[in-house]
Amino acid sequence: MIKLKINGQEQSWDGDPDLPLIWLLRDEIGLTGTKFGCGQALCGSCTVIVDKEAVRSCITSVKDVAGREVTTIEGLHPTGDHAVQKAWRQANVPQCGFCQAGQIMQAAALLMDNPKPSHDQIREAMSGNICRCGCYQRIENAVHLASTGV
Amino acid sequence: MNFIQNPGKLRGFEKSISIEKITRRNILKGLSAAGGFVLAAPVMSRQAFAYQTGAGAMPHGIVLDPRVFVAIAPDGIVTIVAHRSEMGTGVRTSLPLVVAEEMDADWSKVRVQQAHGDEVRYGNQDTDGSRSTRHYLVPMRQIGAAARTMLEQAAARRWGVPAAEVKAVNHEIVHGASGRKLGFGELASDAARESVPGMEGLKLKEAKDFRYLGKGQVGIVDLHDITTGAARYGADVRLPGMKYAVIARPPVTGGKLVSFDPDAALKVPGVEKVMQARGWPWPSKFQPLGGVAVIARNTGAAIKGRDALKLVWDDGANGKYDSVAYRKELEEVARKPGLVVRKEGDADSALKNADKVVVGEYYLPHLAHVSMEPPVAVADVKGDKCEIWAPVQSPGGTREDVAKTLGIPEGNVTVNVTLLGGGFGRKSKCDFALEAALLSKEIGAPVKVQWTREDDVRHDFLHTVSVERIEAGLDKSGKVIAWRHRSVAPSIASTFAAGAVHQAPFELGMGLIDMPFEIANISCENPEAAAHARIGWFRSVSNVPRAFAVQSMVAEIAQATGRDPKDMLLELIGSPRIVNLSSVKDPWNYGEPYDSYPIDTARLRKVVELVAEKGEWGRAVPKGHGLGIAVHRSFVSYVATIVEVAVDDKGKLTVPRVDTAIDCGTYVNPERIQSQIEGAAIMGLSLAKYGEISFKDGKVQQKNFDDFPVVRIDESPQVTNVYIVPPGPDTPPSGVGEPGVPPFAPALINAIFAATGKRIRSLPIGKQLEA
């Protein structure tokens, strides 16, 4: 039996310990905000925060997060008003929106680590997250907005 | 117009599952309480407008009936149905916004309800071809105006005043003379009993009174949900008792399963069943490929189980498909005469007599869509009924195909349209929904079929592969007097019928026969090409290779004659005129009537001139940088792009700046046009830098974003500027979703030439710039 905390709640799993975390979240618990995009940590759609670090839940097995604290997009802020979420709305970032939860989690982790990232630091930190619609200019603007308030 | 009792029940995706049932039930309930249901007048007739569109020729055409699209609850909440699929263009917001505008509704009191697939009820729902706004701007205005008229009539009747004395103002009907006011909600049940007005005499708002249209101030309706993870895509649907499935499909198009050993898969924890999945021979439109399905308690277990399968395939006739050899075939064919699809003057003899002939042969490989959400669908088959939840661009077509595949009446199939995590044409094909329906029927439980990224890359309906060969004949003065363009590529028609070797009118009409240059001798030819893979629509379709070829050629001619590429482009476009396509048997024209949507070179010139001015064409750029320009008309819109590229001494390219001008006629939401054009630059850059699906031994050689890369944020343009041409009063709306893509690659390639002197004629760029 593996125990972990997801969005502040105790959860346990007694199935395959090698199950990628994404499927525990999406299929077993029903936290579908975390998206499946590639399964190989290439696109960042499945990004969640484990303790204070952004990880790709598609290649992170449940046993690897035993006893740790997982935050998904649903748990980022109780009313969805994290600075990054607000900036995202202000900058009208999304098109189809599918990659955006992963982008937002990545951006939130970046700002925890580096509250005032430079232009190049934003582009580097966000480069693991693909947006096929091509919202990059707005993603960059939104991260900047979330970090500076302007 | 519907009168509904409880709008709360209609909000959110889950509740949209049976909108029809819910609204009908509530109408009856609401109206019986109000004293009986009086059937309103027949559906409105179409009004003659300043322009016509091809909307009526689409399957099931247009339904002009406010009762189908609008419902008002007693608390004043207005629910407007979005019948087109949302894949990122913003259509789920913009079309309801048009209705709200004409109603003079307060957008904060409007809720959007996604229609399920029912084209008899809603009209055509195929969300493709950049058609939604151009086909529905006027109908949605009429629907909104009719709803507003019914509210005004109801208020006038209640007050005993002439209808002409009342008007809608911000979610209320106001009687100016007496100062009386009634909210939409207070009038809802009366209005539902008013007859639906005919289109003749229906008063539409004047543009000066618009609050929302053309303003770009309204965010998309799903914005909040997207940022909190609450937005529901196809993959996010969960039903009680639902099983999770992945399918191992034949690796070669047209291949078949010979045998499989399920034992190891069945030992994987969570795997419940391994079974053969029904497939169809190729080609068979969108029918599933078949293979072996692994059914499990979660997707991860199903994937692990599939990895453990032992499979034996018969590759069939396409087992030798090899992209290197196929390219040679296409090139050889392109060097010989082919079926003439446009002929003006005598290009052959003009080329023979030309002072100089500039030849360009351009190659563009297969491309995969790789929408961020891989194909996925949930199906629940119970007896002779089937319910589907899926991210489909073709809700009506999906319903038809599911019914046919299961052998049940269409009326027994409900297709619930979720948000689409990208579409780009891939989700116009409903194969994944058919797979889910077949499996659900077989196992007697709801099933989600999830495609992995590898499935998506290997079993896509790919963008075609093409060689475009252009020969331009010049006279002594450098004037182009002859143009011969041979376009050779397997057709999308090959996915529908065996033996299709020529391109269909809708492919020839995307940048080949509609070439707008003022040249005396023109020959457009389409030699034969047989398909060996599933070919389908990819955003902008044949316009991608055609614009790449034609707009590269313009710059090559400029180089050959020592001209500025922008001046050369304008010279070739020639005088402002309507291009005469009478020599073309079927000019297609994106399905639009040519009178309303002609090829207007004045508009083409205008976007070139606008982008040249705003984008500062000719500006000094640092060493290693270059500017390139391209223009292309597609989906009846006009788009010109300037790319500034920087190529360093190792051949690494970056894009400091992109400028794009678009003339898409009358528009609804300029903010979403801007986002579409920004995104088009990224997609154009992706396909130019990296885009290549190749085959060896009949199998796709790529699998995921590592070997089919797309552009990431760190290599995206530093800035993309968008300029929208203001429409004239009667300019018809035209496409936005696709037209931004085609000019990007040639503008980039032309910029690379300006920066380095290297002319790239084969995409992707790959390592060609690395010295």
Short mmCIF file of C-alpha atoms in Angstrom, two decimals, chain A residues 13-20 23-45 73-77 79-81 84-86 88-101 103-104 119-120 122-140, chain B residues 86-89 218-220 223-224 226-233 235-238 244 268-269 297-301 303-304 368-374 419-422 424 448 450-454 538-539 671-672 674-676 678-680 682-683 686-687 704-706 708 710-721:
data_model
loop_
_atom_site.label_atom_id
_atom_site.label_comp_id
_atom_site.label_asym_id
_atom_site.label_seq_id
_atom_site.Cartn_x
_atom_site.Cartn_y
_atom_site.Cartn_z
CA TRP A 13 -2.82 2.94 -3.84
CA ASP A 14 -2.52 -0.81 -3.61
CA GLY A 15 -2.28 -1.58 -7.32
CA ASP A 16 0.79 -1.72 -9.55
CA PRO A 17 3.44 0.40 -7.80
CA ASP A 18 5.00 1.14 -11.18
CA LEU A 19 1.81 2.77 -12.48
CA PRO A 20 2.65 6.21 -13.83
CA TRP A 23 -3.12 7.43 -14.42
CA LEU A 24 -3.61 7.32 -10.68
CA LEU A 25 -4.59 10.98 -10.86
CA ARG A 26 -6.77 10.83 -13.95
CA ASP A 27 -8.32 7.38 -14.04
CA GLU A 28 -8.30 6.17 -10.45
CA ILE A 29 -8.93 9.42 -8.56
CA GLY A 30 -10.62 11.48 -11.29
CA LEU A 31 -8.36 14.52 -11.26
CA THR A 32 -8.54 14.99 -15.00
CA GLY A 33 -7.02 18.47 -15.12
CA THR A 34 -3.61 16.83 -15.58
CA LYS A 35 -3.38 15.92 -19.25
CA PHE A 36 -1.86 13.05 -21.20
CA GLY A 37 0.07 14.36 -24.18
CA CYS A 38 3.06 12.11 -24.94
CA GLY A 39 3.76 9.61 -22.18
CA GLN A 40 7.52 10.21 -22.50
CA ALA A 41 8.12 13.50 -20.67
CA LEU A 42 8.48 15.28 -24.00
CA CYS A 43 5.54 17.68 -23.94
CA GLY A 44 4.87 18.74 -20.34
CA SER A 45 1.06 18.44 -20.54
CA ILE A 73 -3.89 22.08 -11.31
CA GLU A 74 -7.03 21.44 -9.26
CA GLY A 75 -5.08 22.04 -6.06
CA LEU A 76 -2.96 24.98 -7.14
CA HIS A 77 -5.32 27.51 -5.58
CA THR A 79 -10.54 29.38 -6.16
CA GLY A 80 -8.28 29.18 -9.19
CA ASP A 81 -6.77 32.56 -8.42
CA VAL A 84 -0.19 32.51 -12.64
CA GLN A 85 -3.83 31.55 -13.26
CA LYS A 86 -4.92 35.16 -13.03
CA TRP A 88 -3.12 33.55 -17.81
CA ARG A 89 -6.66 34.89 -17.98
CA GLN A 90 -5.56 38.48 -18.20
CA ALA A 91 -3.28 37.69 -21.14
CA ASN A 92 -5.91 35.52 -22.88
CA VAL A 93 -3.29 32.82 -23.27
CA PRO A 94 -5.15 29.65 -24.30
CA GLN A 95 -6.41 28.55 -27.66
CA CYS A 96 -7.55 24.94 -27.34
CA GLY A 97 -6.36 24.94 -23.74
CA PHE A 98 -5.29 21.32 -23.49
CA CYS A 99 -1.63 21.96 -22.59
CA GLN A 100 -2.41 24.86 -20.33
CA ALA A 101 -2.67 23.04 -17.01
CA GLN A 103 2.07 25.12 -18.62
CA ILE A 104 0.52 26.78 -15.56
CA HIS A 119 12.91 36.79 -20.54
CA ASP A 120 15.49 34.10 -21.33
CA ILE A 122 11.17 32.13 -18.80
CA ARG A 123 11.82 30.74 -22.26
CA GLU A 124 14.26 28.20 -20.90
CA ALA A 125 12.10 27.08 -17.98
CA MET A 126 9.01 26.72 -20.15
CA SER A 127 10.75 24.96 -23.03
CA GLY A 128 9.71 21.49 -21.87
CA ASN A 129 6.05 22.36 -22.38
CA ILE A 130 4.72 22.12 -25.91
CA CYS A 131 1.75 24.13 -27.12
CA ARG A 132 0.72 22.94 -30.58
CA CYS A 133 -1.65 25.88 -30.98
CA GLY A 134 1.37 28.14 -30.54
CA CYS A 135 0.41 30.35 -27.60
CA TYR A 136 4.05 30.91 -26.68
CA GLN A 137 4.14 34.69 -27.00
CA ARG A 138 1.25 34.93 -24.56
CA ILE A 139 2.67 32.28 -22.23
CA GLU A 140 5.83 34.32 -21.96
CA GLU B 86 -14.20 24.25 -30.16
CA MET B 87 -10.62 23.33 -30.94
CA GLY B 88 -8.94 26.59 -30.10
CA THR B 89 -10.27 29.07 -32.63
CA VAL B 218 -14.71 39.32 -24.66
CA GLY B 219 -12.59 36.43 -23.45
CA ILE B 220 -13.39 32.88 -24.46
CA LEU B 223 -11.02 30.66 -20.13
CA HIS B 224 -11.57 30.19 -16.40
CA ILE B 226 -9.06 25.99 -18.77
CA THR B 227 -6.90 27.71 -16.19
CA THR B 228 -8.26 25.65 -13.30
CA GLY B 229 -8.29 22.22 -14.93
CA ALA B 230 -12.08 22.11 -14.97
CA ALA B 231 -12.46 22.27 -18.76
CA ARG B 232 -13.61 18.93 -20.15
CA TYR B 233 -11.90 17.41 -23.14
CA ALA B 235 -10.11 12.31 -22.51
CA ASP B 236 -11.70 13.71 -19.36
CA VAL B 237 -15.03 11.93 -19.65
CA ARG B 238 -15.55 9.29 -16.98
CA TYR B 244 -9.97 1.84 -20.43
CA VAL B 268 -0.13 -7.20 -16.20
CA PRO B 269 -1.86 -5.91 -13.06
CA ARG B 297 -9.03 -0.71 -15.18
CA ASN B 298 -6.91 2.31 -16.10
CA THR B 299 -5.06 3.62 -19.13
CA GLY B 300 -1.62 2.95 -17.68
CA ALA B 301 -2.40 -0.74 -17.25
CA ILE B 303 -0.63 0.58 -22.22
CA LYS B 304 1.60 -1.73 -20.21
CA ALA B 368 1.37 14.60 -38.70
CA HIS B 369 -1.14 16.76 -36.86
CA VAL B 370 -0.01 15.96 -33.30
CA SER B 371 -2.74 17.93 -31.59
CA MET B 372 -1.82 18.06 -27.89
CA GLU B 373 -4.79 15.83 -27.09
CA PRO B 374 -4.23 12.55 -28.94
CA LEU B 419 -13.77 20.45 -26.04
CA LEU B 420 -11.08 19.44 -28.50
CA GLY B 421 -7.47 19.54 -27.39
CA GLY B 422 -6.51 20.74 -30.85
CA PHE B 424 -6.08 20.73 -37.18
CA LYS B 448 -12.65 4.89 -23.33
CA GLN B 450 -7.12 6.37 -25.63
CA TRP B 451 -4.54 6.82 -28.38
CA THR B 452 -0.98 7.25 -27.20
CA ARG B 453 1.25 9.78 -28.93
CA GLU B 454 2.94 6.91 -30.70
CA PHE B 538 -4.06 18.95 -42.27
CA ARG B 539 -4.55 22.62 -41.34
CA GLU B 671 -8.39 39.22 -30.43
CA ARG B 672 -8.93 35.58 -31.51
CA GLN B 674 -4.60 37.65 -33.55
CA SER B 675 -4.17 34.47 -31.54
CA GLN B 676 -4.83 32.31 -34.60
CA GLU B 678 0.31 34.01 -33.75
CA GLY B 679 -0.28 30.27 -33.62
CA ALA B 680 -0.08 29.91 -37.39
CA ILE B 682 4.41 28.64 -34.75
CA MET B 683 2.85 25.88 -36.83
CA SER B 686 7.38 23.85 -36.90
CA LEU B 687 6.68 22.35 -40.28
CA ASN B 704 6.71 10.99 -30.62
CA PHE B 705 7.88 14.56 -30.07
CA ASP B 706 11.50 13.43 -29.92
CA PHE B 708 8.71 14.46 -34.80
CA VAL B 710 7.48 20.83 -33.02
CA VAL B 711 8.63 24.32 -32.09
CA ARG B 712 8.99 25.05 -28.40
CA ILE B 713 8.86 28.41 -26.63
CA ASP B 714 12.63 28.88 -26.58
CA GLU B 715 12.77 28.84 -30.38
CA SER B 716 9.50 30.66 -31.03
CA PRO B 717 9.58 34.10 -32.66
CA GLN B 718 10.55 36.89 -30.28
CA VAL B 719 7.53 38.83 -31.48
CA THR B 720 4.66 38.24 -33.88
CA ASN B 721 2.75 41.34 -34.95
#
